[in-house]
Amino acid sequence: MKELYEIVSAYDRALQLGEQTALATVVQVEGSSYRRAGARMLVTDSGNITGAISGGCLEGDALRKARMAMHQQKPVLVTYDTTDDDDARFGVGLGCNGIIHILIEPINSGQPNNPVDFFKRFLSKRRPAVLLTVFNTEDRHAPQYGTCLIFDKVGGNTGALPADTISEAILVDAAHVLDNGNSATKTYYYQNNYTCFIELLQPAVALVIAGAGNDAIPLVQMAKLLGWQVTVVDGRANYATSLRFPQADKLVVAKPAEVTALVPADERTVFMLMTHNYNYDTALLRCLLPLQLNYIGILGPKKRLNRMLDEIMPGCSVPNHLFGPAGLDTGSENAEEIALAILAEIQAVLNKRNAAHLKTKPVIHDRAEQKNRV
């Protein structure tokens, strides 16, 4: 979500300066690529770029095409076929061995429900949403409708699908994506062959760090680098201060029993307990265990955690969402290395990955396209 925040901020700055903008979005990938579908960058007519659609090899060419799209005020679909060994003919030297479809949309600030308006709507709420982008890979002269609708279970639909698409089928599939948590790309065959990128947008991770010691400082800094929302909680007012944690989004001085009321949690909220105070950690863990959290991390040896659990729920096994000692086994020693190991573990848990070496996987991302004939 960090990229979306940055794109929105860059768009607002460009608007103030009277600059034109265009949004480039990776909408479909066949084979390998550096970024997958959903990667974006905002381009201004002065040449400023925010975000990324590749490892740096496509941005220059996409900038030129974005300026053309701004001039024509018409969305355009650009395809880079890097499966050809002689990819130097693109002048970008890719070598990714994949086919990458990028939709470039000029953004009209006077047009309601433009892509950035959708981003702002999503970012203003802490709930999952689905964003729909419609394009046509089979006929590039056909209208490329672009980012046209967003919806969630509470706010409903905003925007509209093109009239000549299978709207009902697309919305059914979009609801399925929202329920199951995986983005999808589907082609719908009916009169015009449209492809719809059905993208799941998830709120930023909300990391609650219980413990305002010195070892929490790099954890806050690294989490903010990832674009996470960070709250620091401690019972000591002289520790949980903005001077010590200038990057924290929220500072809370509270007793353990007060924390859950002061820091509301949702499915994207994770807790890291590292106060180094056994009684505080135990009391807070007692409050957290009944909650539907995906991750609770505990700093310290396993013996300490087992003792805490024996006090809270004697005879019970360690819950699956409780991780102690927290962090991946990376041989970490100092506070910065431990912070890295903890954040990597949280990322793996939330993405339902086992944190194995990528070299052991035949495919990193499953990008099988689904097609519906209606």
CSV table of N, CA and C in Angstrom, one decimal, residues 19 42 65 70 73 141 156 208 224-225 229 247 251 253 278 289 297 309 346 362:
chain,number,residue,atom,x,y,z
A,19,GLU,N,0.1,20.2,-13.7
A,19,GLU,CA,0.7,19.2,-14.6
A,19,GLU,C,-0.3,18.1,-14.9
A,42,LEU,N,3.0,6.5,-11.5
A,42,LEU,CA,2.4,7.7,-12.0
A,42,LEU,C,3.4,8.5,-12.7
A,65,LYS,N,5.5,6.6,-23.8
A,65,LYS,CA,4.2,6.2,-24.2
A,65,LYS,C,3.1,6.9,-23.4
A,70,MET,N,-1.2,11.0,-22.7
A,70,MET,CA,-1.7,12.3,-22.2
A,70,MET,C,-2.0,13.3,-23.3
A,73,GLN,N,-5.2,11.9,-24.8
A,73,GLN,CA,-6.2,11.8,-23.8
A,73,GLN,C,-7.0,10.5,-24.1
A,141,HIS,N,-7.2,-1.7,-31.0
A,141,HIS,CA,-8.0,-0.5,-31.5
A,141,HIS,C,-9.3,-0.4,-30.8
A,156,GLY,N,-20.2,-0.9,-0.9
A,156,GLY,CA,-20.8,-1.3,-2.2
A,156,GLY,C,-20.0,-0.8,-3.3
A,208,VAL,N,1.5,-3.3,16.0
A,208,VAL,CA,1.5,-2.8,17.3
A,208,VAL,C,2.7,-3.3,18.1
A,224,LYS,N,8.1,1.2,9.0
A,224,LYS,CA,7.6,2.4,8.2
A,224,LYS,C,8.2,2.4,6.8
A,225,LEU,N,9.4,1.9,6.6
A,225,LEU,CA,10.0,1.8,5.3
A,225,LEU,C,9.1,0.9,4.4
A,229,GLN,N,1.6,0.8,9.1
A,229,GLN,CA,1.1,1.7,10.2
A,229,GLN,C,1.6,1.2,11.5
A,247,GLN,N,8.8,8.4,14.0
A,247,GLN,CA,8.1,7.8,12.8
A,247,GLN,C,6.9,7.1,13.2
A,251,LEU,N,1.4,6.7,19.6
A,251,LEU,CA,2.1,6.3,20.8
A,251,LEU,C,1.0,6.2,21.9
A,253,VAL,N,0.4,5.2,26.0
A,253,VAL,CA,0.9,4.9,27.3
A,253,VAL,C,-0.3,4.2,28.1
A,278,TYR,N,8.2,-9.2,32.2
A,278,TYR,CA,7.4,-10.5,32.1
A,278,TYR,C,6.0,-10.3,32.5
A,289,LEU,N,-4.9,-13.2,23.2
A,289,LEU,CA,-5.1,-14.5,22.7
A,289,LEU,C,-6.6,-14.8,22.3
A,297,GLY,N,3.7,-11.9,18.1
A,297,GLY,CA,5.1,-12.3,18.3
A,297,GLY,C,5.5,-12.0,19.7
A,309,LEU,N,2.4,-19.1,29.0
A,309,LEU,CA,1.2,-19.8,28.6
A,309,LEU,C,0.7,-20.7,29.7
A,346,ILE,N,6.6,-11.9,9.8
A,346,ILE,CA,5.2,-11.3,9.7
A,346,ILE,C,4.8,-11.3,8.3
A,362,PRO,N,9.8,-23.9,-8.3
A,362,PRO,CA,9.8,-23.8,-9.8
A,362,PRO,C,9.2,-22.5,-10.3
